[in-house]
mmCIF file with all atom_site columns, C-alpha atoms in Angstrom:
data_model
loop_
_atom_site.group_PDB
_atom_site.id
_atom_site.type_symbol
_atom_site.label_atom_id
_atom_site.label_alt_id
_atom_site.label_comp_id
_atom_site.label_asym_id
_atom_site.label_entity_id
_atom_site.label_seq_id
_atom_site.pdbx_PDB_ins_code
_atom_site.Cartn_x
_atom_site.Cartn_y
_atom_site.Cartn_z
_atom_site.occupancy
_atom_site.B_iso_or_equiv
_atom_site.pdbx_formal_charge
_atom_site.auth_seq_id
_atom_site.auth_comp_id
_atom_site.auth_asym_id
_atom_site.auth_atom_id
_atom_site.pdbx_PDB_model_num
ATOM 1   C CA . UNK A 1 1   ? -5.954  5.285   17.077  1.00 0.00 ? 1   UNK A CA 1
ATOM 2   C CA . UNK A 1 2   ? -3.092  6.304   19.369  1.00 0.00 ? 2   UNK A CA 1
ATOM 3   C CA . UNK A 1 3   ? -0.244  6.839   16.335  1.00 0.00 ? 3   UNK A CA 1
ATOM 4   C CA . UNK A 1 4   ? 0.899   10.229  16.517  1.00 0.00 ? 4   UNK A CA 1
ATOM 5   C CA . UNK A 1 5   ? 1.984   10.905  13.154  1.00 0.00 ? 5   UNK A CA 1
ATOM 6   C CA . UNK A 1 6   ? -1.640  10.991  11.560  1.00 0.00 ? 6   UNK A CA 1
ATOM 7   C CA . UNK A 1 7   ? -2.934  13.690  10.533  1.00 0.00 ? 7   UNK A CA 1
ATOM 8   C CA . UNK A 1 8   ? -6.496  12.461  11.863  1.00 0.00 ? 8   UNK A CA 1
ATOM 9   C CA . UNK A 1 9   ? -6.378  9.423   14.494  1.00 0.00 ? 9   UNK A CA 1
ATOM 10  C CA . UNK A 1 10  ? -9.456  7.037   14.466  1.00 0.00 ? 10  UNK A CA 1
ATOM 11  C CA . UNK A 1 11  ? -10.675 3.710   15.808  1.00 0.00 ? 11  UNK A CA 1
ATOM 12  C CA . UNK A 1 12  ? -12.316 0.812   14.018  1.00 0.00 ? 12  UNK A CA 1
ATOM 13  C CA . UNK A 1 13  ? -15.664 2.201   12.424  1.00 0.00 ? 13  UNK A CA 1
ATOM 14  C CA . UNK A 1 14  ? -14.739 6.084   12.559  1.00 0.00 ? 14  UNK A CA 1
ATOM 15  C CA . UNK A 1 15  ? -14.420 5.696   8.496   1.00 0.00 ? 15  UNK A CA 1
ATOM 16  C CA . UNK A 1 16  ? -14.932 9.550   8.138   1.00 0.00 ? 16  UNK A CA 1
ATOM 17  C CA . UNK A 1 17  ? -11.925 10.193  10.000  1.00 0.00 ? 17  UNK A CA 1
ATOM 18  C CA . UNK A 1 18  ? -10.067 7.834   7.863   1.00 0.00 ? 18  UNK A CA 1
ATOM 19  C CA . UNK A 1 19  ? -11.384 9.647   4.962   1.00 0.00 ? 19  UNK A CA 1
ATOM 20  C CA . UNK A 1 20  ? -9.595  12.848  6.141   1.00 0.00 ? 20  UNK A CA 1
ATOM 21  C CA . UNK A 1 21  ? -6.131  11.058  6.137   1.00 0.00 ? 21  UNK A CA 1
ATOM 22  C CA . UNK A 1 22  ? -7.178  9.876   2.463   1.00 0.00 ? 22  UNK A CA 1
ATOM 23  C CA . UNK A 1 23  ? -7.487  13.699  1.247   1.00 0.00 ? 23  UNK A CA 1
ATOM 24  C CA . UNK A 1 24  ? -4.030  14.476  2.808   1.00 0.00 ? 24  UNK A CA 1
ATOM 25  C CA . UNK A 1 25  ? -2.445  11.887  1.256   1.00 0.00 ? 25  UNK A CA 1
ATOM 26  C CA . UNK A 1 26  ? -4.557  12.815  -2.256  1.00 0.00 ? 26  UNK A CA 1
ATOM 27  C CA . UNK A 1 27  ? -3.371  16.593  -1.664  1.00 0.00 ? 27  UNK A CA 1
ATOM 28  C CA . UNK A 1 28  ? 0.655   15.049  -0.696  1.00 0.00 ? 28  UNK A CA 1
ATOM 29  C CA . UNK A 1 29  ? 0.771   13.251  -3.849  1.00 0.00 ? 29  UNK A CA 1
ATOM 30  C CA . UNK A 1 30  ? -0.954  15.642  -6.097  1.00 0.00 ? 30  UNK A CA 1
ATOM 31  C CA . UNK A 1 31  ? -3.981  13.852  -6.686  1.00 0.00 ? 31  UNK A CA 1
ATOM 32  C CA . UNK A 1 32  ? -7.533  14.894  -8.333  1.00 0.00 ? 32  UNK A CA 1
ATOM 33  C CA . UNK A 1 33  ? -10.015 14.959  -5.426  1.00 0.00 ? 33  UNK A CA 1
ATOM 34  C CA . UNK A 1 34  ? -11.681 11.498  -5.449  1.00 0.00 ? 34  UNK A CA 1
ATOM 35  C CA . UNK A 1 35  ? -14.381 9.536   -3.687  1.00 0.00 ? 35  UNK A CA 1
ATOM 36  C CA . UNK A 1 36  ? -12.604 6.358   -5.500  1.00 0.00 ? 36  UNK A CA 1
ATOM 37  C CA . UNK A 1 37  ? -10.415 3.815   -3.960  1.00 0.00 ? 37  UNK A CA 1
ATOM 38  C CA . UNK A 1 38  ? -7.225  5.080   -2.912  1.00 0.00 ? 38  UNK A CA 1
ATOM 39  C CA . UNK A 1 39  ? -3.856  2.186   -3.490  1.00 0.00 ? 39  UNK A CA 1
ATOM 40  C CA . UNK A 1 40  ? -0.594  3.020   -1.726  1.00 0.00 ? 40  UNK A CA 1
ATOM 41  C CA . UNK A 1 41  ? 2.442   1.539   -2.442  1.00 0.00 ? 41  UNK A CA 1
ATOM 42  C CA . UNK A 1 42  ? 5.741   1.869   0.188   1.00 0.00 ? 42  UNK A CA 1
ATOM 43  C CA . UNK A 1 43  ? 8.429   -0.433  -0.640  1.00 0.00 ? 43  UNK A CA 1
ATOM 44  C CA . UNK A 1 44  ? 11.815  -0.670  -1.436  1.00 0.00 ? 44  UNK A CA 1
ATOM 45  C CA . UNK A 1 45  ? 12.352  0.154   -5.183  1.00 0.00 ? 45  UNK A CA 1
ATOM 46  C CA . UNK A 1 46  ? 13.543  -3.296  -6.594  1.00 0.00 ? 46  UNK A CA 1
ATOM 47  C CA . UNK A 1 47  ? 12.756  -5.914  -8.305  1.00 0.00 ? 47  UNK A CA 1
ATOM 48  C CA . UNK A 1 48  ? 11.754  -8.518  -6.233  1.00 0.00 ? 48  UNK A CA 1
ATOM 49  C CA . UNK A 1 49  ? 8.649   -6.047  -4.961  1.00 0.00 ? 49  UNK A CA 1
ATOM 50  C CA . UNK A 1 50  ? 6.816   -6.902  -8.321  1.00 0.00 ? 50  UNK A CA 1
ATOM 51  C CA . UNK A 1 51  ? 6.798   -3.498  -9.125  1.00 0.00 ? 51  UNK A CA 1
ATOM 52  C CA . UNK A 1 52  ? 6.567   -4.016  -13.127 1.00 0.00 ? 52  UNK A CA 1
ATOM 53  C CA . UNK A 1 53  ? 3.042   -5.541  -12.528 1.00 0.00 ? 53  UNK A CA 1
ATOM 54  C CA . UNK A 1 54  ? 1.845   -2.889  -10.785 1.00 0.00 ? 54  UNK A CA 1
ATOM 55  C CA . UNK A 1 55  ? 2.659   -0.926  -13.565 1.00 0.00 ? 55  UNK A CA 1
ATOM 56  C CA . UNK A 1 56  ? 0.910   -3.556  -15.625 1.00 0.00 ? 56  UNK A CA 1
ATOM 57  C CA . UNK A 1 57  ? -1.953  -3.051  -13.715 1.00 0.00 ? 57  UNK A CA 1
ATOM 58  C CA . UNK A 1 58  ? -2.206  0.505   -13.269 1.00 0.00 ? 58  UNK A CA 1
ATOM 59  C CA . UNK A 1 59  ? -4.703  1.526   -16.079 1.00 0.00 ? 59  UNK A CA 1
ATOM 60  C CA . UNK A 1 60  ? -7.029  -0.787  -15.000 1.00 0.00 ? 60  UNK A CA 1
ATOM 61  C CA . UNK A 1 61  ? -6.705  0.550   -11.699 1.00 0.00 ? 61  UNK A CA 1
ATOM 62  C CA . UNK A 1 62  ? -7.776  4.355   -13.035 1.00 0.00 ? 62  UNK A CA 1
ATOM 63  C CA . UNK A 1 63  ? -9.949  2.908   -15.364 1.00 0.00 ? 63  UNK A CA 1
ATOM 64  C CA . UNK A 1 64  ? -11.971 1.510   -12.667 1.00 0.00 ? 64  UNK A CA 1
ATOM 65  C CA . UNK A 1 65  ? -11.431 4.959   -10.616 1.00 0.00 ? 65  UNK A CA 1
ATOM 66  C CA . UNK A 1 66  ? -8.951  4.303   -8.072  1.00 0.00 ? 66  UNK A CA 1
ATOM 67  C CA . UNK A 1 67  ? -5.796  6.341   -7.798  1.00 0.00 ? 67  UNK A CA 1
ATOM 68  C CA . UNK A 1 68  ? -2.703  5.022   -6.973  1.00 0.00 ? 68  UNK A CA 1
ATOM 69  C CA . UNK A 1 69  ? 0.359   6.869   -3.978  1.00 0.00 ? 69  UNK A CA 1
ATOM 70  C CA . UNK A 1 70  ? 3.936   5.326   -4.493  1.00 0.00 ? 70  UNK A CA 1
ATOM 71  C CA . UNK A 1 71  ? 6.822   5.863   -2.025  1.00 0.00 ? 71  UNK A CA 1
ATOM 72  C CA . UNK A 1 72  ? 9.787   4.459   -1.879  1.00 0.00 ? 72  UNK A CA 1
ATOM 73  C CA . UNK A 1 73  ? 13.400  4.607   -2.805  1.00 0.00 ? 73  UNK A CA 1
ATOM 74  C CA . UNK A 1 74  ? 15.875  1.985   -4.883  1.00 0.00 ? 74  UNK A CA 1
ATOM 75  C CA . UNK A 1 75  ? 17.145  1.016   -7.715  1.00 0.00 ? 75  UNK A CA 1
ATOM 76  C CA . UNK A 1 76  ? 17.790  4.173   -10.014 1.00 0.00 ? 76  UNK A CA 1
ATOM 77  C CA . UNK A 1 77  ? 15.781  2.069   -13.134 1.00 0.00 ? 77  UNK A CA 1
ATOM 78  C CA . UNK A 1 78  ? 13.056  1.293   -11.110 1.00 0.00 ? 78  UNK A CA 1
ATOM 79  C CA . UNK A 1 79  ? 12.676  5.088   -9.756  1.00 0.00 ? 79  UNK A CA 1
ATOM 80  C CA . UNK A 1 80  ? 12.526  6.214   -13.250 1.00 0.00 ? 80  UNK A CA 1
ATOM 81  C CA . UNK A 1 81  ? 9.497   3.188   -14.023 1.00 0.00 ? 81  UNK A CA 1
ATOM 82  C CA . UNK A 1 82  ? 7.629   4.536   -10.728 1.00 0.00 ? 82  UNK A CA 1
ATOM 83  C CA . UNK A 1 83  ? 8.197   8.499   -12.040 1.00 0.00 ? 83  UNK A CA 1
ATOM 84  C CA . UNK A 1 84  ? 7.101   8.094   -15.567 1.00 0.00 ? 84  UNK A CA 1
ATOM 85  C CA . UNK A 1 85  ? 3.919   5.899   -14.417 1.00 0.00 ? 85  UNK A CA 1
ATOM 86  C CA . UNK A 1 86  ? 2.962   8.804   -12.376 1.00 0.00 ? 86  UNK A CA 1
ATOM 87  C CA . UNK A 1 87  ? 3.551   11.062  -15.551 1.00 0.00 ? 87  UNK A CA 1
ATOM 88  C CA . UNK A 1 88  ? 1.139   8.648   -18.161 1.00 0.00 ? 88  UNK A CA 1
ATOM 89  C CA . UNK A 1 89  ? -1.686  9.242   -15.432 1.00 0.00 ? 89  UNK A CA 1
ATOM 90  C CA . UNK A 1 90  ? -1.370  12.745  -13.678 1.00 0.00 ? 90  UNK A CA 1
ATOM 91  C CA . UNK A 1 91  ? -3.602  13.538  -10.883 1.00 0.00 ? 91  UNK A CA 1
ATOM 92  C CA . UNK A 1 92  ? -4.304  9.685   -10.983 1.00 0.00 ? 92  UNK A CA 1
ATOM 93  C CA . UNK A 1 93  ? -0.745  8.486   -9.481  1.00 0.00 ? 93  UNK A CA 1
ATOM 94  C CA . UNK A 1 94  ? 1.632   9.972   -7.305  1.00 0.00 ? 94  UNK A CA 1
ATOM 95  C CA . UNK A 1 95  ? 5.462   8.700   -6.830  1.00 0.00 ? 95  UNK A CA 1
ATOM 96  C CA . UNK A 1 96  ? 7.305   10.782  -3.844  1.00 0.00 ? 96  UNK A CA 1
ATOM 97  C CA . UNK A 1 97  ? 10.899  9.487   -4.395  1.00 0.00 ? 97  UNK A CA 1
ATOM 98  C CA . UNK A 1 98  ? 12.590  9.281   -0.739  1.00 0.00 ? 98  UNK A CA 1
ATOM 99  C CA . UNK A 1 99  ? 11.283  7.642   2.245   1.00 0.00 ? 99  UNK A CA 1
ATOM 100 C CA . UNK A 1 100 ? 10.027  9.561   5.935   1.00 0.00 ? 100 UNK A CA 1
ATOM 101 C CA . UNK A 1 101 ? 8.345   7.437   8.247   1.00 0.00 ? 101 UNK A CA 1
ATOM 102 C CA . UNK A 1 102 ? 5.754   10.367  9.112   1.00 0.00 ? 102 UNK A CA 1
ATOM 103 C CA . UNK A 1 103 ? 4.384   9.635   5.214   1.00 0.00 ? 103 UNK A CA 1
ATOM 104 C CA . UNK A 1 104 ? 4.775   6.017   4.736   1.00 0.00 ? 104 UNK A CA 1
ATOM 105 C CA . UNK A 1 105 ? 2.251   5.611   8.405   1.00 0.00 ? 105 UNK A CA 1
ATOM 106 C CA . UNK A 1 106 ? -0.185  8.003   7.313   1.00 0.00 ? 106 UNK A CA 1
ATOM 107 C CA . UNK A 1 107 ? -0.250  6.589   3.900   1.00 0.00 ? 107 UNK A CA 1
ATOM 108 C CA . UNK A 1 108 ? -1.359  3.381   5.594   1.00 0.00 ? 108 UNK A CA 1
ATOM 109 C CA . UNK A 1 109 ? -3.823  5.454   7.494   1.00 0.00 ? 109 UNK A CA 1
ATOM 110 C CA . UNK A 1 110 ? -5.482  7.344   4.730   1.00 0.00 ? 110 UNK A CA 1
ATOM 111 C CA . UNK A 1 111 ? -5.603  4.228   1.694   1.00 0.00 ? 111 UNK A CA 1
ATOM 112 C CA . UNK A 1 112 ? -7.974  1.694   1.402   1.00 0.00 ? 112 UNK A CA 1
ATOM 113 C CA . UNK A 1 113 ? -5.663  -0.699  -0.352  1.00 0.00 ? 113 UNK A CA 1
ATOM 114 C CA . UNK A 1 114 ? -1.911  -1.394  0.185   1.00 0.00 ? 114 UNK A CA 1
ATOM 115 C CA . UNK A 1 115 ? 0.270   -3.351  -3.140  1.00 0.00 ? 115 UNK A CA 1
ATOM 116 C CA . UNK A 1 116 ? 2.393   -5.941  -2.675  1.00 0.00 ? 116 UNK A CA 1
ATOM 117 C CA . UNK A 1 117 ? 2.926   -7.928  -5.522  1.00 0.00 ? 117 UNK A CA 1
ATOM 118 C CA . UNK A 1 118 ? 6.389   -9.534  -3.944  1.00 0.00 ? 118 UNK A CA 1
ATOM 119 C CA . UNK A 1 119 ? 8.063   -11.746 -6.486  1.00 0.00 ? 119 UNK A CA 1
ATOM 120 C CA . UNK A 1 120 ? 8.973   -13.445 -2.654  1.00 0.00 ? 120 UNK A CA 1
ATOM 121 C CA . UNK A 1 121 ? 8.764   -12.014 0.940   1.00 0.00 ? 121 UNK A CA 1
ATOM 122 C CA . UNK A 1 122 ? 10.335  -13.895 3.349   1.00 0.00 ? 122 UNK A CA 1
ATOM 123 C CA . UNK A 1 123 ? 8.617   -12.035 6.161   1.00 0.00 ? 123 UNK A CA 1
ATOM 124 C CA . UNK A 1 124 ? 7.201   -8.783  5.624   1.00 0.00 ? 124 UNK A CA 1
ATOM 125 C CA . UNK A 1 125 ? 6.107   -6.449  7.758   1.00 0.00 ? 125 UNK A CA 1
ATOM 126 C CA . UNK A 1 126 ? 4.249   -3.667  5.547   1.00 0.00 ? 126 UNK A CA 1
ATOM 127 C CA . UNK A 1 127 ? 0.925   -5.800  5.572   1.00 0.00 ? 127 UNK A CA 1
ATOM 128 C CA . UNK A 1 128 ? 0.463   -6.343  8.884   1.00 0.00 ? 128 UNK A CA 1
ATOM 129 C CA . UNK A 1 129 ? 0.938   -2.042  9.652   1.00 0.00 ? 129 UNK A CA 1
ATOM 130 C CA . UNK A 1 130 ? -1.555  -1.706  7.213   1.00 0.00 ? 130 UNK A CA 1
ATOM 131 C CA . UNK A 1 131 ? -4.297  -4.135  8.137   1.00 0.00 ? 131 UNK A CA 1
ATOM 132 C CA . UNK A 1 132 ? -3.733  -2.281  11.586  1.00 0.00 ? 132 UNK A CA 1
ATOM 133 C CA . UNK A 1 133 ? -4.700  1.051   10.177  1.00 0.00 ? 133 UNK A CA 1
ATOM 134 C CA . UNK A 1 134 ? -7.775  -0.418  8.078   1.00 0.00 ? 134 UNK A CA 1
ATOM 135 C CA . UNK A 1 135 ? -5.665  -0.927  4.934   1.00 0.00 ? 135 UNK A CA 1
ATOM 136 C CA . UNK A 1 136 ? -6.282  -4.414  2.991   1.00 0.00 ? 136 UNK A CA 1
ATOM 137 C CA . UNK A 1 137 ? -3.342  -5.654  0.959   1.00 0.00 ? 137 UNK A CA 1
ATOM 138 C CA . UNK A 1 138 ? -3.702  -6.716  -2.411  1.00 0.00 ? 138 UNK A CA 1
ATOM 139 C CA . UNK A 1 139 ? -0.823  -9.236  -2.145  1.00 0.00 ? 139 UNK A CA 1
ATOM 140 C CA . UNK A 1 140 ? 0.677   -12.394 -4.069  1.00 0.00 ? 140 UNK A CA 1
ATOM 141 C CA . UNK A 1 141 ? 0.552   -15.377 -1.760  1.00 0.00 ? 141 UNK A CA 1
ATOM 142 C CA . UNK A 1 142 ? 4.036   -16.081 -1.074  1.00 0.00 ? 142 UNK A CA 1
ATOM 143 C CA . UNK A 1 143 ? 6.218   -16.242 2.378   1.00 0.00 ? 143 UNK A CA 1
ATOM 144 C CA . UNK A 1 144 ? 5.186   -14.359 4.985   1.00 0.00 ? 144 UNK A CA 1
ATOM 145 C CA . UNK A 1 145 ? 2.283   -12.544 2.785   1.00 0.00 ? 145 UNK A CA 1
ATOM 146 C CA . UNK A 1 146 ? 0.539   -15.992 2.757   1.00 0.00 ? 146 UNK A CA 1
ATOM 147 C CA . UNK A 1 147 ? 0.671   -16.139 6.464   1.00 0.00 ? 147 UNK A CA 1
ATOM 148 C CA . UNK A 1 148 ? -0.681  -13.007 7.442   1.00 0.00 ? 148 UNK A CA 1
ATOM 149 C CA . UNK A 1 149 ? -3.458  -12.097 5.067   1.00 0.00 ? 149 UNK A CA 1
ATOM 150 C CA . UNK A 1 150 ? -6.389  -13.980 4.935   1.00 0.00 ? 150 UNK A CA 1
ATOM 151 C CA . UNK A 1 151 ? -7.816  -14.150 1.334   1.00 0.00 ? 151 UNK A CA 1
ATOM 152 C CA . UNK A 1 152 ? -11.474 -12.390 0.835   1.00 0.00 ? 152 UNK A CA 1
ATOM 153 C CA . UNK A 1 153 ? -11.250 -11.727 4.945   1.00 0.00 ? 153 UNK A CA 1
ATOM 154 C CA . UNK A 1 154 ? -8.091  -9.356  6.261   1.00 0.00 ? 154 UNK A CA 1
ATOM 155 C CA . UNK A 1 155 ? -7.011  -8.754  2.477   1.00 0.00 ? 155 UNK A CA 1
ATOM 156 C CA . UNK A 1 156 ? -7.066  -10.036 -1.218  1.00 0.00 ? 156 UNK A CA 1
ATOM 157 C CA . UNK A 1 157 ? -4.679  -12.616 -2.205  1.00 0.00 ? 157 UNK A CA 1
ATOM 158 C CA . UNK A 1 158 ? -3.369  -13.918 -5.717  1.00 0.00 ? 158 UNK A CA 1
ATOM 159 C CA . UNK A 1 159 ? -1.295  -17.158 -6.677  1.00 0.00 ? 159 UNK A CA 1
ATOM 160 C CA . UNK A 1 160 ? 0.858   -16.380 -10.006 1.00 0.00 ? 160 UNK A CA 1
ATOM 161 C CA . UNK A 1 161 ? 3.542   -13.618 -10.569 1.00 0.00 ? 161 UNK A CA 1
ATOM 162 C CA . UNK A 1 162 ? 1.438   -11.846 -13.695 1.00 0.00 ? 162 UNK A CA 1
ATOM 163 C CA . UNK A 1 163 ? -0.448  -9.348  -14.388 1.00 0.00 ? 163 UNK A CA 1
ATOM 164 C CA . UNK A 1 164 ? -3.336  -11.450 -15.154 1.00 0.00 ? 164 UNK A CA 1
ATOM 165 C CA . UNK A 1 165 ? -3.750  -12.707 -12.119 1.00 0.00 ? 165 UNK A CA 1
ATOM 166 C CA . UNK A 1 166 ? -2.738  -9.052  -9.898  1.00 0.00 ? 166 UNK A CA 1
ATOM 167 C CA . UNK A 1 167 ? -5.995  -7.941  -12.099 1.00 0.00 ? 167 UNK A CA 1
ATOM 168 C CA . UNK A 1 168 ? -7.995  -10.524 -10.944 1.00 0.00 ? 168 UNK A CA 1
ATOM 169 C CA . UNK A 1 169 ? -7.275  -9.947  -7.082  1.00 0.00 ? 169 UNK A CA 1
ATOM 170 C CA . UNK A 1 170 ? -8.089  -6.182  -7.492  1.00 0.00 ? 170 UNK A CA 1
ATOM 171 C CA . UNK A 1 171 ? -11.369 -6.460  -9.308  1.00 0.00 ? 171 UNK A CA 1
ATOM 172 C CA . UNK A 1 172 ? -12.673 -8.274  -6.517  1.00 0.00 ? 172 UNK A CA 1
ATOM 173 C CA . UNK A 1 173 ? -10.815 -5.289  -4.345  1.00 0.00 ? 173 UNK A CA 1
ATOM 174 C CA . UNK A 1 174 ? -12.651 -2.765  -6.199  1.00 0.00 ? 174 UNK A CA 1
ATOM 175 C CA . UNK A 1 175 ? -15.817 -5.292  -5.969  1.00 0.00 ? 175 UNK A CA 1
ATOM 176 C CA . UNK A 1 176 ? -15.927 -4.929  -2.108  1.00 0.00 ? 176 UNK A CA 1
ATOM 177 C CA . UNK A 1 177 ? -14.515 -1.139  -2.236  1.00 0.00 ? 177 UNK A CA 1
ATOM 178 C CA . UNK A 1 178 ? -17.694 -0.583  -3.835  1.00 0.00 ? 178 UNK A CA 1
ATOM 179 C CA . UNK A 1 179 ? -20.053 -2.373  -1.443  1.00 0.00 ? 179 UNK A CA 1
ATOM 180 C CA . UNK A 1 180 ? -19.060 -0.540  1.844   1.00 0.00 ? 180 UNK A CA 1
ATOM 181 C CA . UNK A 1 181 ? -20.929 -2.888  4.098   1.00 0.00 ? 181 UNK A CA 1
ATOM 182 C CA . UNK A 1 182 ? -18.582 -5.506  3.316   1.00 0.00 ? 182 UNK A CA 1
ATOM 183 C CA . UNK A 1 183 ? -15.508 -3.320  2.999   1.00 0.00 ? 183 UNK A CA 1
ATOM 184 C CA . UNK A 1 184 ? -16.223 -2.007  6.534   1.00 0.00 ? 184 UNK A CA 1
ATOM 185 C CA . UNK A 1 185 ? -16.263 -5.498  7.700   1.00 0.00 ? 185 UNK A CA 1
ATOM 186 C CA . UNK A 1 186 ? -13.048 -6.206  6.106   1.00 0.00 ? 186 UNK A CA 1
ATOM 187 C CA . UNK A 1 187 ? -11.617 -3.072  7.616   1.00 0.00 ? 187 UNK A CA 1
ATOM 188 C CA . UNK A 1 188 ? -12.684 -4.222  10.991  1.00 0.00 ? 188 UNK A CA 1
ATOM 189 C CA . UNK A 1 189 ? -11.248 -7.905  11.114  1.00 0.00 ? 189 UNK A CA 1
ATOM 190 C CA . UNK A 1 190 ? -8.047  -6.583  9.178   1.00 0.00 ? 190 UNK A CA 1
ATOM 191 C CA . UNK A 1 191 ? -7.454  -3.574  12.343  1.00 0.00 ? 191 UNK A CA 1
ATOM 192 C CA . UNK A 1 192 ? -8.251  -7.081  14.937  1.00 0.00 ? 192 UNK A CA 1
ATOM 193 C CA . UNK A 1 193 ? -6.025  -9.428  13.201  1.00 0.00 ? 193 UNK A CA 1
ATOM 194 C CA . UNK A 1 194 ? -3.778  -11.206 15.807  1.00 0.00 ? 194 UNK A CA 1
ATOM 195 C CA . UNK A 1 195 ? -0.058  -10.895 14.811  1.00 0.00 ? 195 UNK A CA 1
ATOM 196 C CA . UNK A 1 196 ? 2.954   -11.777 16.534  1.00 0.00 ? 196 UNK A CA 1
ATOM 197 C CA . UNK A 1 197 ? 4.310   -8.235  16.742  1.00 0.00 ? 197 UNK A CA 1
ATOM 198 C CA . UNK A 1 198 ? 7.747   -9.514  18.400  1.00 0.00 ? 198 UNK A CA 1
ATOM 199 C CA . UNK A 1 199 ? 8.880   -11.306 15.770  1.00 0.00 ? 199 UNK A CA 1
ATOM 200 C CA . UNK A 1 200 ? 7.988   -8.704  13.280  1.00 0.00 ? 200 UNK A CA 1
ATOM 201 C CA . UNK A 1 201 ? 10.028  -5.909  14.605  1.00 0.00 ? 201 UNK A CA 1
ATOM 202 C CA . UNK A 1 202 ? 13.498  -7.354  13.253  1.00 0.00 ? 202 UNK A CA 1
ATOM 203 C CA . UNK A 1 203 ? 12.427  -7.405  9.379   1.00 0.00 ? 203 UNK A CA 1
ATOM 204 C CA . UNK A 1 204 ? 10.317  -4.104  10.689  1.00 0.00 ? 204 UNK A CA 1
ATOM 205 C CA . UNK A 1 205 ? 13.475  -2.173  11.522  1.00 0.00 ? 205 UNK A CA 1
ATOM 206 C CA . UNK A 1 206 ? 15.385  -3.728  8.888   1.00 0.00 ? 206 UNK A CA 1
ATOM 207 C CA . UNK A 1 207 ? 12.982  -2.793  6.036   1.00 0.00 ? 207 UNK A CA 1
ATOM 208 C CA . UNK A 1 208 ? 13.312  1.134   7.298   1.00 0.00 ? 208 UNK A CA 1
ATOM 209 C CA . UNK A 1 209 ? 16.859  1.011   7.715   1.00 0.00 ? 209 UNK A CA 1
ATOM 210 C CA . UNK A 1 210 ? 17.358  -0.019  4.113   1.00 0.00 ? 210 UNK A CA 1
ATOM 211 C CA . UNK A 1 211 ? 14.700  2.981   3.383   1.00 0.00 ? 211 UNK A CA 1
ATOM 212 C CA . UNK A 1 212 ? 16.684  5.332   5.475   1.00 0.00 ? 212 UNK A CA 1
ATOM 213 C CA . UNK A 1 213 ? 20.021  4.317   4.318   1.00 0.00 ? 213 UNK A CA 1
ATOM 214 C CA . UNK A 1 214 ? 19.268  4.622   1.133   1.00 0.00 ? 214 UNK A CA 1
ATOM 215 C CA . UNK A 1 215 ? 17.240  8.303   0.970   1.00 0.00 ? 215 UNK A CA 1
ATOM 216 C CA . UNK A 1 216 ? 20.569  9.150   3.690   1.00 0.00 ? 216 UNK A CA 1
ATOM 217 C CA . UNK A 1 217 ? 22.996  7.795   0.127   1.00 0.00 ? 217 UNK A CA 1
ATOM 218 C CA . UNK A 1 218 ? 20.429  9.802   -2.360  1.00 0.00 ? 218 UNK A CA 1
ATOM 219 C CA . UNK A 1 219 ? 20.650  13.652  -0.436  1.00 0.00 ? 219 UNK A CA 1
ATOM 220 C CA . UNK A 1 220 ? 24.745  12.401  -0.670  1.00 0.00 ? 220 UNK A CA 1
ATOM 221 C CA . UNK A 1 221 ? 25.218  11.914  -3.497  1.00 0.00 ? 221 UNK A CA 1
#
């Protein structure tokens, strides 16, 4: 409620005023209006993000009216993957290409769901900011992921690397999305989840270096 880069700051139950980041991020990304359940993705571009099942996933994502924000920067195949899903499902999913913090903080502000299919993630850090804006990650259990979401409480968990069992994990998402009792519940032990915030700041910094670096390399090049 205090972060200066949103475009509308709120505190635990003020779900209107998260709605209001939602539409700018719908409007940044070119998306249809919605009342659905809005997915962001911000990660590094690579493999080991598990980025090929959220492409798996994706049409049963729309299909079940949520829309889908990607940012991030990478590996050049993996850009193209991220550009031509957002191409098979205009005004459904937006990919912005490049990495600003300003976007990637109010695109935990303004979704209701952050990905993170990791292959592995020894840490992470990308979870925890978004559980502190009211975001619930839709993450595999593994590393760090596993120790800072707690299944069907701060976020929604799922064991095997496939696109079976991503699905599974976000049909319950969509489940509670759609009973907003619940979801608001979720929302409000996710935002009071106890982390240890000094340990997180070294793979915190490190994870937007690599960003930076990287977008720095692209406008190079």
């Amino acid at each position: 409620e205090t972060d200066e880069h949103l475009i509308c700051r709120f505190a635990p139950n003020e779900w209107q005023r998260k709605e209001i980041n939602a539409d700018h991020v719908r409007e940044l990304f070119e998306l249809e209006p919605s009342t659905g359940p809005l997915f962001a993705v911000v990660s590094r571009l690579v493999f080991q993000k598990g980025l090929d099942l959220t492409i798996g996933v994706a049409e049963h994502i729309v299909n079940q009216g949520g829309q889908i924000a990607i940012i991030g920067r990478g590996e050049p195949e993996e850009e193209d993957a991220m550009r031509a899903l957002a191409l098979r499902f205009p005004g459904q999913i937006g990919v912005r290409i490049g990495f600003n913090e300003t976007d990637a903080r109010r695109m935990f502000a303004g979704s209701d769901f952050l990905l993170m299919p990791s292959r592995y993630e020894p840490c992470g850090l990308s979870q925890m900011y978004a559980q502190r804006f009211g975001s619930l990650p839709v993450a595999r259990k593994t590393g760090g992921l596993a120790d800072t979401i707690e299944d069907g409480v701060t976020g929604f968990l799922f064991e095997e690397s496939t696109v079976e069992s991503y699905a599974e994990a976000l049909t319950r998402a969509i489940k509670v999305f759609a009973n907003p009792e619940l979801l608001n519940a979720m929302r409000c032990r996710a935002m009071a989840a106890p982390f240890n915030w000094h340990k997180a700041i070294e793979p915190y910094a490190e994870l937007y270096v690599e960003l930076l670096a990287a977008e720095r390399a692209a406008r190079r090049s």
